[in-house]
Amino acid sequence: MVSKPVLIRNRFAYQQKRESSIKHRLPRLWQTRSMAISRPELMPVLLGTDVGTYSCARMFHEAFGCTSVSVSGMSRGSISHSNIIDPVYVGRGGTLNDQLMIETLEKIADTDRTPIIMPFMDRDVDLVLNYRDRLEKAGYVIPLAPTETVERASDKAVVNAICKERGLPTITTVPVPLDTDAGTWPGLLESITFPAVIKPRDGGMDYGKLQFSGQRKAYDAPDLDSAMKTLAKIQDAGFAGVMLVQDMVVGDDTQSWIVTGYVDSRGTITAIATGRQILGLHQSSFIGNAGIIHVTDHPELRRIAGEMIDALGLRGFFSIDIKIDSRTNMPHVLDVNPRWGRGSYYSVVGGVNLARAMVADFIDDIALPPIVAEKEGVYAFVPPVTVLRWVRDKDLRRHLVKLMLKRRPVHPLSYSKDPNFKRFAYRYAADFNQLKALIQNYPTPTETTF
């Protein structure tokens, strides 16, 4: 079970007593986006500055009317000039190290509000897990599974092994230790049928700390020679961990799906949403992130996600990437992220607020009934007009256009309760930059998405 700080139980006795009168209505109310339950004592502490950070703050504000605190090394447009986020900048003029971050987080927690720490990047998850005892002692609610579970879920080799055990489609995967001589690699890769994809084995926690030219979350390898060059480049950058070389699951962006949700401390998936990625972000540092998501229920993918959650014993937030091979129409689990996903706001488009699920579990100790995001809609971080060029399936394109005319796409940064001209200007500048980046990096859709 996920550990829960005991001190938060009685800190706001009056507030909790007042809200106890509506607990019998929570299973119905918590899923309703428009009906916020005022909980100003909650203080989400967000580690980051990107669209995922703002989306999380927005989700908490919509559910509880509370403001969040962001902790980062510098300001960034996604969270700047916001009335729902109080920014804290750490390490300006110096080095942003773990000790400084933890000391800052301890100071932030010294308040009458209930601090809830929310890491979004693998490196921040690593930070929270390494200093979990200190953070819990400071009073933080930490909605992450135990460290061993997070590590297993982040290990793509473990995920592939679970798929094999459960009779789910698997991907031929070869681990390549980069602390070995490059001359041994061709022999290891004999079972790979190119084209292939190359990824870090541990979900990127150690790999993400590196910085080198051309660094990506995933690399395509059309043939053995290109795979060798990519592995050598990563080795030369100082990475001595394990990279995975996998047979590619063929299909354009629209073959990729996301299953996002929350598993409570009892092991029940109390909130879950599925979305079809219509268009991904194709800049090298954003590979794997969605730009447009078609929010629509997919029961079979929910079932597969449930099997993975059960096998891993996962608790807390999760985001699972699944791709359906265009040649076989078979779904393949690519990644299990045991944390809040960057595009998780799409769940709200479908009618499910993940923040409510977590607060009900961790803070109110309420066993909610499972809820599924059933409202169809479109989450769009890039201009929706891009579907006209990047969606090749005419029927899907026609359906999306009709859907967006019926129900406007939801942009995670466009929040009516957080108005500011500078934010408005940033959003449209960001839209233009995303469109420009797509044209430069992914001018036409391909079966490899690279």
CSV table of C-alpha atoms in Angstrom, one decimal:
chain,number,residue,atom,x,y,z
A,1,MET,CA,0.0,0.0,0.0
A,2,VAL,CA,1.0,3.6,-0.5
A,3,SER,CA,2.1,5.2,2.7
A,4,LYS,CA,0.0,8.1,4.0
A,5,PRO,CA,1.3,10.9,6.3
A,6,VAL,CA,-0.9,10.6,9.5
A,7,LEU,CA,-0.6,14.3,10.5
A,8,ILE,CA,-2.9,15.5,7.7
A,9,ARG,CA,-5.9,13.7,9.2
A,10,ASN,CA,-6.8,16.2,11.9
A,11,ARG,CA,-5.2,19.4,10.7
A,12,PHE,CA,-8.5,20.7,9.2
A,13,ALA,CA,-11.1,19.0,11.4
A,14,TYR,CA,-13.7,21.7,10.8
A,15,GLN,CA,-13.3,21.6,7.1
A,16,GLN,CA,-13.5,17.8,7.0
A,17,LYS,CA,-16.5,17.8,9.3
A,18,ARG,CA,-18.3,20.2,7.0
A,19,GLU,CA,-17.6,18.1,4.0
A,20,SER,CA,-18.5,14.8,5.7
A,21,SER,CA,-22.1,15.8,5.2
A,22,ILE,CA,-21.7,15.5,1.4
A,23,LYS,CA,-19.6,12.4,1.4
A,24,HIS,CA,-22.6,10.3,0.4
A,25,ARG,CA,-22.8,12.4,-2.7
A,26,LEU,CA,-19.1,12.3,-3.7
A,27,PRO,CA,-19.3,9.2,-6.0
A,28,ARG,CA,-21.6,11.3,-8.2
A,29,LEU,CA,-20.0,14.8,-7.6
A,30,TRP,CA,-16.3,14.0,-8.0
A,31,GLN,CA,-16.6,13.2,-11.6
A,32,THR,CA,-18.4,16.5,-12.5
A,33,ARG,CA,-16.1,19.1,-13.8
A,34,SER,CA,-18.3,22.1,-13.2
A,35,MET,CA,-19.1,21.3,-9.5
A,36,ALA,CA,-16.0,22.2,-7.5
A,37,ILE,CA,-15.8,21.4,-3.8
A,38,SER,CA,-13.9,24.2,-2.0
A,39,ARG,CA,-10.8,22.8,-0.5
A,40,PRO,CA,-8.4,25.8,0.0
A,41,GLU,CA,-6.3,23.9,2.5
A,42,LEU,CA,-4.9,21.6,-0.2
A,43,MET,CA,-1.6,22.7,-1.6
A,44,PRO,CA,-0.4,20.8,-4.7
A,45,VAL,CA,3.4,21.3,-5.0
A,46,LEU,CA,4.3,20.8,-8.7
A,47,LEU,CA,7.9,20.0,-9.9
A,48,GLY,CA,8.1,21.5,-13.3
A,49,THR,CA,7.1,24.3,-15.6
A,50,ASP,CA,5.6,22.7,-18.8
A,51,VAL,CA,2.1,22.2,-20.0
A,52,GLY,CA,1.7,19.1,-17.8
A,53,THR,CA,2.5,21.2,-14.8
A,54,TYR,CA,-0.2,23.8,-15.7
A,55,SER,CA,-2.7,21.1,-16.5
A,56,CYS,CA,-2.2,19.5,-13.1
A,57,ALA,CA,-2.7,22.9,-11.4
A,58,ARG,CA,-5.8,23.5,-13.5
A,59,MET,CA,-7.3,20.1,-12.6
A,60,PHE,CA,-6.8,20.8,-8.9
A,61,HIS,CA,-8.3,24.3,-9.2
A,62,GLU,CA,-11.3,23.0,-11.1
A,63,ALA,CA,-11.9,20.3,-8.5
A,64,PHE,CA,-11.2,22.2,-5.3
A,65,GLY,CA,-10.6,25.9,-6.1
A,66,CYS,CA,-7.1,25.6,-4.5
A,67,THR,CA,-3.9,27.3,-5.8
A,68,SER,CA,-0.8,25.3,-6.5
A,69,VAL,CA,2.9,26.0,-5.9
A,70,SER,CA,5.4,25.3,-8.7
A,71,VAL,CA,9.1,24.6,-7.9
A,72,SER,CA,11.6,25.0,-10.7
A,73,GLY,CA,14.9,26.6,-11.6
A,74,MET,CA,13.4,29.3,-13.8
A,75,SER,CA,10.2,30.7,-15.2
A,76,ARG,CA,8.5,29.4,-18.3
A,77,GLY,CA,5.5,30.5,-20.3
A,78,SER,CA,3.2,27.6,-19.5
A,79,ILE,CA,3.0,28.6,-15.9
A,80,SER,CA,3.9,32.3,-16.0
A,81,HIS,CA,1.4,35.0,-15.1
A,82,SER,CA,-1.0,32.5,-13.7
A,83,ASN,CA,-3.4,33.3,-10.9
A,84,ILE,CA,-3.7,29.6,-9.9
A,85,ILE,CA,0.1,28.9,-9.5
A,86,ASP,CA,2.5,30.5,-7.0
A,87,PRO,CA,6.0,30.0,-8.5
A,88,VAL,CA,9.1,29.3,-6.4
A,89,TYR,CA,12.4,29.5,-8.2
A,90,VAL,CA,15.3,27.6,-6.9
A,91,GLY,CA,19.0,27.8,-7.6
A,92,ARG,CA,19.0,30.9,-9.8
A,93,GLY,CA,22.6,32.1,-10.2
A,94,GLY,CA,23.8,28.7,-9.0
A,95,THR,CA,23.5,25.0,-9.4
A,96,LEU,CA,20.1,23.4,-8.9
A,97,ASN,CA,21.0,20.2,-7.0
A,98,ASP,CA,19.0,17.7,-5.1
A,99,GLN,CA,19.8,18.9,-1.6
A,100,LEU,CA,18.8,22.5,-2.5
A,101,MET,CA,15.5,21.2,-3.9
A,102,ILE,CA,14.7,19.1,-0.9
A,103,GLU,CA,15.5,21.9,1.5
A,104,THR,CA,13.3,24.2,-0.5
A,105,LEU,CA,10.4,21.7,-0.5
A,106,GLU,CA,10.8,21.3,3.3
A,107,LYS,CA,10.4,25.0,3.7
A,108,ILE,CA,7.3,25.1,1.5
A,109,ALA,CA,5.7,22.4,3.5
A,110,ASP,CA,6.0,24.5,6.7
A,111,THR,CA,2.4,25.8,6.4
A,112,ASP,CA,-1.1,25.1,7.6
A,113,ARG,CA,-2.0,23.8,4.2
A,114,THR,CA,-1.7,20.1,3.2
A,115,PRO,CA,1.2,19.8,0.7
A,116,ILE,CA,0.8,17.2,-2.1
A,117,ILE,CA,3.9,16.7,-4.1
A,118,MET,CA,3.5,16.1,-7.9
A,119,PRO,CA,6.5,15.0,-9.9
A,120,PHE,CA,6.0,14.9,-13.7
A,121,MET,CA,9.4,14.0,-15.2
A,122,ASP,CA,11.3,10.7,-14.5
A,123,ARG,CA,14.2,12.6,-12.9
A,124,ASP,CA,11.7,14.3,-10.5
A,125,VAL,CA,10.1,11.0,-9.6
A,126,ASP,CA,13.6,9.7,-8.9
A,127,LEU,CA,14.2,12.7,-6.6
A,128,VAL,CA,11.0,12.2,-4.7
A,129,LEU,CA,11.6,8.5,-4.2
A,130,ASN,CA,15.2,9.0,-3.0
A,131,TYR,CA,14.1,11.5,-0.4
A,132,ARG,CA,10.7,10.0,0.4
A,133,ASP,CA,11.3,9.7,4.1
A,134,ARG,CA,12.3,13.4,4.5
A,135,LEU,CA,9.4,14.6,2.4
A,136,GLU,CA,6.9,12.5,4.3
A,137,LYS,CA,8.4,13.7,7.6
A,138,ALA,CA,7.8,17.3,6.4
A,139,GLY,CA,4.2,16.4,5.9
A,140,TYR,CA,4.0,15.8,2.1
A,141,VAL,CA,1.3,13.6,0.6
A,142,ILE,CA,3.2,11.5,-2.0
A,143,PRO,CA,0.8,9.8,-4.5
A,144,LEU,CA,3.5,7.4,-5.8
A,145,ALA,CA,3.7,3.6,-5.4
A,146,PRO,CA,6.6,2.1,-3.4
A,147,THR,CA,10.0,2.6,-4.9
A,148,GLU,CA,10.4,-1.0,-6.0
A,149,THR,CA,7.0,-0.9,-7.8
A,150,VAL,CA,7.9,2.3,-9.6
A,151,GLU,CA,11.2,0.9,-10.7
A,152,ARG,CA,9.6,-2.3,-12.0
A,153,ALA,CA,6.9,-0.4,-13.9
A,154,SER,CA,9.5,1.9,-15.4
A,155,ASP,CA,11.6,-1.1,-16.6
A,156,LYS,CA,10.5,-1.9,-20.2
A,157,ALA,CA,12.0,-5.3,-20.0
A,158,VAL,CA,9.7,-6.1,-17.0
A,159,VAL,CA,6.7,-4.7,-18.8
A,160,ASN,CA,7.5,-6.9,-21.9
A,161,ALA,CA,7.9,-10.0,-19.6
A,162,ILE,CA,4.5,-9.3,-18.0
A,163,CYS,CA,2.8,-9.0,-21.4
A,164,LYS,CA,4.3,-12.4,-22.3
A,165,GLU,CA,3.0,-14.0,-19.0
A,166,ARG,CA,-0.4,-12.6,-19.5
A,167,GLY,CA,-0.7,-13.7,-23.2
A,168,LEU,CA,-0.6,-10.1,-24.5
A,169,PRO,CA,1.2,-9.3,-27.7
A,170,THR,CA,4.9,-8.8,-27.1
A,171,ILE,CA,7.7,-7.0,-28.9
A,172,THR,CA,11.0,-8.7,-29.7
A,173,THR,CA,13.3,-6.8,-27.3
A,174,VAL,CA,17.1,-7.0,-26.9
A,175,PRO,CA,18.9,-5.3,-24.0
A,176,VAL,CA,22.2,-3.8,-24.9
A,177,PRO,CA,24.5,-2.9,-22.0
A,178,LEU,CA,26.5,0.2,-23.0
A,179,ASP,CA,29.3,-0.7,-20.5
A,180,THR,CA,30.3,-3.4,-23.0
A,181,ASP,CA,32.5,-3.4,-26.1
A,182,ALA,CA,30.6,-2.3,-29.2
A,183,GLY,CA,32.0,-5.3,-31.1
A,184,THR,CA,29.6,-7.5,-29.2
A,185,TRP,CA,26.4,-5.6,-30.1
A,186,PRO,CA,25.8,-7.0,-33.6
A,187,GLY,CA,25.6,-10.5,-32.2
A,188,LEU,CA,23.1,-9.3,-29.6
A,189,LEU,CA,20.9,-7.8,-32.3
A,190,GLU,CA,20.6,-10.9,-34.5
A,191,SER,CA,17.0,-11.5,-33.5
A,192,ILE,CA,15.8,-7.9,-34.3
A,193,THR,CA,13.8,-7.4,-37.5
A,194,PHE,CA,14.5,-3.9,-38.6
A,195,PRO,CA,13.2,-1.2,-38.6
A,196,ALA,CA,13.7,-0.9,-34.8
A,197,VAL,CA,13.3,1.5,-32.0
A,198,ILE,CA,16.0,2.3,-29.3
A,199,LYS,CA,15.0,3.4,-25.8
A,200,PRO,CA,16.6,3.5,-22.3
A,201,ARG,CA,15.6,0.5,-20.3
A,202,ASP,CA,14.9,2.3,-17.0
A,203,GLY,CA,12.3,4.7,-18.3
A,204,GLY,CA,14.9,7.4,-18.7
A,205,MET,CA,15.7,8.2,-15.0
A,206,ASP,CA,19.5,8.0,-15.4
A,207,TYR,CA,19.5,8.6,-19.1
A,208,GLY,CA,17.4,11.8,-18.6
A,209,LYS,CA,20.1,13.4,-16.5
A,210,LEU,CA,22.4,13.4,-19.6
A,211,GLN,CA,22.6,16.3,-22.0
A,212,PHE,CA,24.1,15.8,-25.5
A,213,SER,CA,23.5,16.9,-29.0
A,214,GLY,CA,20.7,14.9,-30.7
A,215,GLN,CA,19.4,13.4,-27.5
A,216,ARG,CA,16.0,11.9,-27.8
A,217,LYS,CA,13.6,9.8,-25.7
A,218,ALA,CA,13.5,7.2,-28.5
A,219,TYR,CA,15.4,6.7,-31.7
A,220,ASP,CA,14.5,5.0,-34.9
A,221,ALA,CA,16.9,2.5,-36.5
A,222,PRO,CA,16.1,1.5,-40.1
A,223,ASP,CA,18.9,-1.0,-40.1
A,224,LEU,CA,21.7,-2.5,-38.1
A,225,ASP,CA,24.3,0.1,-39.1
A,226,SER,CA,22.1,3.0,-37.9
A,227,ALA,CA,21.4,1.1,-34.6
A,228,MET,CA,25.2,0.7,-34.1
A,229,LYS,CA,25.8,4.4,-34.7
A,230,THR,CA,23.0,5.5,-32.3
A,231,LEU,CA,24.2,3.2,-29.5
A,232,ALA,CA,27.8,4.4,-29.9
A,233,LYS,CA,26.7,8.0,-29.7
A,234,ILE,CA,24.8,7.4,-26.5
A,235,GLN,CA,27.8,5.5,-25.1
A,236,ASP,CA,30.2,8.3,-26.0
A,237,ALA,CA,27.8,10.7,-24.2
A,238,GLY,CA,28.7,8.9,-21.0
A,239,PHE,CA,25.7,6.6,-20.6
A,240,ALA,CA,26.8,3.2,-19.2
A,241,GLY,CA,23.3,1.8,-18.6
A,242,VAL,CA,21.1,-0.5,-20.7
A,243,MET,CA,19.4,0.5,-23.9
A,244,LEU,CA,16.6,-1.6,-25.4
A,245,VAL,CA,16.4,-2.3,-29.1
A,246,GLN,CA,12.9,-3.3,-30.1
A,247,ASP,CA,11.2,-4.4,-33.2
A,248,MET,CA,9.1,-1.4,-34.3
A,249,VAL,CA,5.3,-1.5,-34.0
A,250,VAL,CA,4.4,0.0,-37.4
A,251,GLY,CA,1.8,2.7,-37.7
A,252,ASP,CA,1.4,6.4,-37.8
A,253,ASP,CA,0.5,8.6,-34.8
A,254,THR,CA,-3.2,7.6,-35.0
A,255,GLN,CA,-2.3,4.0,-34.1
A,256,SER,CA,-1.0,5.2,-30.7
A,257,TRP,CA,-3.3,5.2,-27.6
A,258,ILE,CA,-3.0,6.4,-24.0
A,259,VAL,CA,-4.6,4.9,-21.0
A,260,THR,CA,-4.5,7.2,-18.0
A,261,GLY,CA,-5.9,6.9,-14.5
A,262,TYR,CA,-5.6,6.5,-10.8
A,263,VAL,CA,-5.3,3.3,-8.7
A,264,ASP,CA,-6.3,3.8,-5.0
A,265,SER,CA,-4.5,2.3,-2.0
A,266,ARG,CA,-7.0,-0.6,-2.1
A,267,GLY,CA,-5.9,-1.6,-5.6
A,268,THR,CA,-9.0,-0.3,-7.3
A,269,ILE,CA,-8.8,1.7,-10.5
A,270,THR,CA,-11.1,4.5,-9.4
A,271,ALA,CA,-10.5,6.7,-12.5
A,272,ILE,CA,-9.6,5.8,-16.0
A,273,ALA,CA,-9.6,7.4,-19.4
A,274,THR,CA,-8.5,6.3,-22.9
A,275,GLY,CA,-7.5,8.5,-25.7
A,276,ARG,CA,-6.3,8.0,-29.3
A,277,GLN,CA,-3.3,10.1,-30.2
A,278,ILE,CA,-4.1,11.9,-33.3
A,279,LEU,CA,-0.8,13.8,-33.6
A,280,GLY,CA,2.3,13.7,-31.5
A,281,LEU,CA,5.0,16.2,-30.8
A,282,HIS,CA,8.0,15.4,-33.1
A,283,GLN,CA,10.7,17.7,-31.7
A,284,SER,CA,13.6,15.5,-30.6
A,285,SER,CA,13.1,16.3,-26.9
A,286,PHE,CA,9.3,15.7,-27.0
A,287,ILE,CA,9.1,12.4,-28.9
A,288,GLY,CA,6.4,10.3,-27.2
A,289,ASN,CA,4.2,13.3,-26.1
A,290,ALA,CA,0.8,13.9,-27.6
A,291,GLY,CA,-0.2,17.1,-29.3
A,292,ILE,CA,-3.8,16.1,-30.1
A,293,ILE,CA,-5.8,13.4,-28.4
A,294,HIS,CA,-9.2,12.1,-29.4
A,295,VAL,CA,-10.9,11.2,-26.1
A,296,THR,CA,-13.0,8.1,-26.7
A,297,ASP,CA,-13.6,5.0,-24.6
A,298,HIS,CA,-11.8,1.8,-25.6
A,299,PRO,CA,-12.8,-1.1,-23.3
A,300,GLU,CA,-10.3,-3.5,-24.6
A,301,LEU,CA,-7.4,-1.2,-23.9
A,302,ARG,CA,-8.8,-0.5,-20.4
A,303,ARG,CA,-8.8,-4.3,-19.8
A,304,ILE,CA,-5.2,-4.5,-20.9
A,305,ALA,CA,-4.2,-1.6,-18.7
A,306,GLY,CA,-6.0,-3.3,-15.8
A,307,GLU,CA,-4.0,-6.4,-16.3
A,308,MET,CA,-0.7,-4.5,-16.3
A,309,ILE,CA,-1.7,-2.6,-13.1
A,310,ASP,CA,-2.7,-5.9,-11.4
A,311,ALA,CA,0.6,-7.6,-12.4
A,312,LEU,CA,2.8,-4.7,-11.2
A,313,GLY,CA,0.8,-4.0,-8.1
A,314,LEU,CA,0.8,-0.3,-9.1
A,315,ARG,CA,-0.8,2.4,-7.0
A,316,GLY,CA,-1.3,6.1,-7.6
A,317,PHE,CA,-1.3,7.8,-11.0
A,318,PHE,CA,-0.4,6.0,-14.2
A,319,SER,CA,-0.2,6.6,-17.9
A,320,ILE,CA,0.2,3.6,-20.2
A,321,ASP,CA,1.2,3.9,-23.9
A,322,ILE,CA,-0.2,1.3,-26.2
A,323,LYS,CA,0.2,1.1,-30.0
A,324,ILE,CA,-1.9,-0.9,-32.4
A,325,ASP,CA,0.2,-2.4,-35.2
A,326,SER,CA,-1.3,-1.3,-38.5
A,327,ARG,CA,-0.2,-4.6,-40.1
A,328,THR,CA,-1.8,-7.0,-37.6
A,329,ASN,CA,-4.3,-4.7,-35.7
A,330,MET,CA,-2.8,-6.1,-32.5
A,331,PRO,CA,-2.2,-3.8,-29.4
A,332,HIS,CA,1.3,-3.6,-27.9
A,333,VAL,CA,2.1,-2.1,-24.5
A,334,LEU,CA,5.0,0.2,-25.1
A,335,ASP,CA,5.4,2.0,-21.8
A,336,VAL,CA,4.0,2.1,-18.3
A,337,ASN,CA,4.6,5.4,-16.6
A,338,PRO,CA,3.9,5.2,-12.8
A,339,ARG,CA,3.2,8.9,-12.5
A,340,TRP,CA,1.1,11.7,-13.8
A,341,GLY,CA,1.4,12.0,-17.6
A,342,ARG,CA,2.1,15.2,-19.4
A,343,GLY,CA,-1.2,15.1,-21.4
A,344,SER,CA,-3.3,13.8,-18.5
A,345,TYR,CA,-5.7,16.7,-18.8
A,346,TYR,CA,-7.4,14.8,-21.6
A,347,SER,CA,-9.1,12.8,-18.9
A,348,VAL,CA,-11.1,15.9,-17.8
A,349,VAL,CA,-12.2,16.3,-21.4
A,350,GLY,CA,-13.7,12.8,-21.0
A,351,GLY,CA,-15.4,13.7,-17.8
A,352,VAL,CA,-13.0,12.4,-15.2
A,353,ASN,CA,-10.9,14.5,-12.8
A,354,LEU,CA,-7.9,12.5,-11.6
A,355,ALA,CA,-7.1,15.0,-8.8
A,356,ARG,CA,-10.4,14.2,-7.2
A,357,ALA,CA,-9.7,10.5,-7.3
A,358,MET,CA,-6.4,11.0,-5.5
A,359,VAL,CA,-7.7,13.4,-2.8
A,360,ALA,CA,-10.6,11.0,-2.1
A,361,ASP,CA,-8.1,8.2,-1.6
A,362,PHE,CA,-5.2,9.8,0.2
A,363,ILE,CA,-6.8,12.6,2.2
A,364,ASP,CA,-10.4,11.7,2.7
A,365,ASP,CA,-9.9,7.9,2.8
A,366,ILE,CA,-13.0,7.3,0.7
A,367,ALA,CA,-13.4,4.2,-1.4
A,368,LEU,CA,-14.8,5.6,-4.6
A,369,PRO,CA,-16.5,3.4,-7.2
A,370,PRO,CA,-14.6,3.2,-10.5
A,371,ILE,CA,-15.5,5.8,-13.1
A,372,VAL,CA,-14.7,5.8,-16.8
A,373,ALA,CA,-14.2,8.8,-19.1
A,374,GLU,CA,-17.1,8.4,-21.5
A,375,LYS,CA,-17.5,11.9,-22.9
A,376,GLU,CA,-16.1,12.1,-26.5
A,377,GLY,CA,-14.0,15.1,-27.2
A,378,VAL,CA,-10.7,16.5,-28.4
A,379,TYR,CA,-7.7,17.6,-26.4
A,380,ALA,CA,-5.5,19.9,-28.5
A,381,PHE,CA,-2.1,21.3,-27.5
A,382,VAL,CA,-1.3,22.0,-31.1
A,383,PRO,CA,-3.7,23.8,-33.6
A,384,PRO,CA,-6.6,21.5,-34.3
A,385,VAL,CA,-6.5,22.5,-38.0
A,386,THR,CA,-3.4,20.2,-38.3
A,387,VAL,CA,-5.8,17.2,-38.5
A,388,LEU,CA,-6.5,18.2,-42.1
A,389,ARG,CA,-2.9,17.6,-43.1
A,390,TRP,CA,-1.6,14.9,-40.7
A,391,VAL,CA,-4.5,12.5,-40.4
A,392,ARG,CA,-4.5,10.2,-43.4
A,393,ASP,CA,-7.6,8.2,-42.6
A,394,LYS,CA,-10.4,10.0,-44.4
A,395,ASP,CA,-13.1,8.6,-42.2
A,396,LEU,CA,-11.3,9.4,-39.0
A,397,ARG,CA,-10.5,12.9,-40.3
A,398,ARG,CA,-14.2,13.5,-41.2
A,399,HIS,CA,-15.3,12.3,-37.8
A,400,LEU,CA,-12.9,14.5,-35.9
A,401,VAL,CA,-13.9,17.6,-37.9
A,402,LYS,CA,-17.6,16.9,-37.1
A,403,LEU,CA,-16.8,16.3,-33.5
A,404,MET,CA,-14.8,19.6,-33.1
A,405,LEU,CA,-17.6,21.5,-34.8
A,406,LYS,CA,-20.1,20.0,-32.3
A,407,ARG,CA,-17.8,20.4,-29.2
A,408,ARG,CA,-14.9,22.8,-29.2
A,409,PRO,CA,-11.4,21.2,-28.7
A,410,VAL,CA,-10.0,21.8,-25.2
A,411,HIS,CA,-6.6,23.5,-25.0
A,412,PRO,CA,-5.0,22.7,-21.6
A,413,LEU,CA,-3.6,26.3,-21.2
A,414,SER,CA,-6.8,28.0,-22.1
A,415,TYR,CA,-8.6,28.3,-18.7
A,416,SER,CA,-11.4,30.9,-18.3
A,417,LYS,CA,-10.8,31.2,-14.6
A,418,ASP,CA,-7.2,32.1,-15.1
A,419,PRO,CA,-7.4,35.1,-17.5
A,420,ASN,CA,-4.3,37.1,-18.4
A,421,PHE,CA,-3.4,38.9,-21.7
A,422,LYS,CA,0.2,37.7,-21.5
A,423,ARG,CA,-1.0,34.1,-21.0
A,424,PHE,CA,-3.3,34.5,-24.0
A,425,ALA,CA,-0.4,35.8,-26.1
A,426,TYR,CA,1.9,33.0,-25.0
A,427,ARG,CA,-0.7,30.4,-25.9
A,428,TYR,CA,-1.0,31.6,-29.4
A,429,ALA,CA,2.7,32.1,-29.8
A,430,ALA,CA,3.2,28.5,-28.6
A,431,ASP,CA,0.6,27.2,-31.1
A,432,PHE,CA,2.5,28.9,-33.9
A,433,ASN,CA,5.8,27.5,-32.7
A,434,GLN,CA,4.3,24.0,-32.5
A,435,LEU,CA,2.9,24.2,-36.0
A,436,LYS,CA,6.3,25.4,-37.2
A,437,ALA,CA,8.1,22.6,-35.4
A,438,LEU,CA,5.7,20.0,-37.0
A,439,ILE,CA,6.4,21.3,-40.5
A,440,GLN,CA,10.1,21.2,-39.9
A,441,ASN,CA,10.4,17.9,-38.0
A,442,TYR,CA,7.5,15.9,-39.4
A,443,PRO,CA,6.3,17.4,-42.7
A,444,THR,CA,4.2,14.4,-43.6
A,445,PRO,CA,2.9,11.4,-41.6
A,446,THR,CA,4.8,8.2,-41.8
A,447,GLU,CA,4.3,4.5,-40.8
A,448,THR,CA,7.3,4.9,-38.4
A,449,THR,CA,6.2,8.3,-36.9
A,450,PHE,CA,9.9,9.3,-37.3
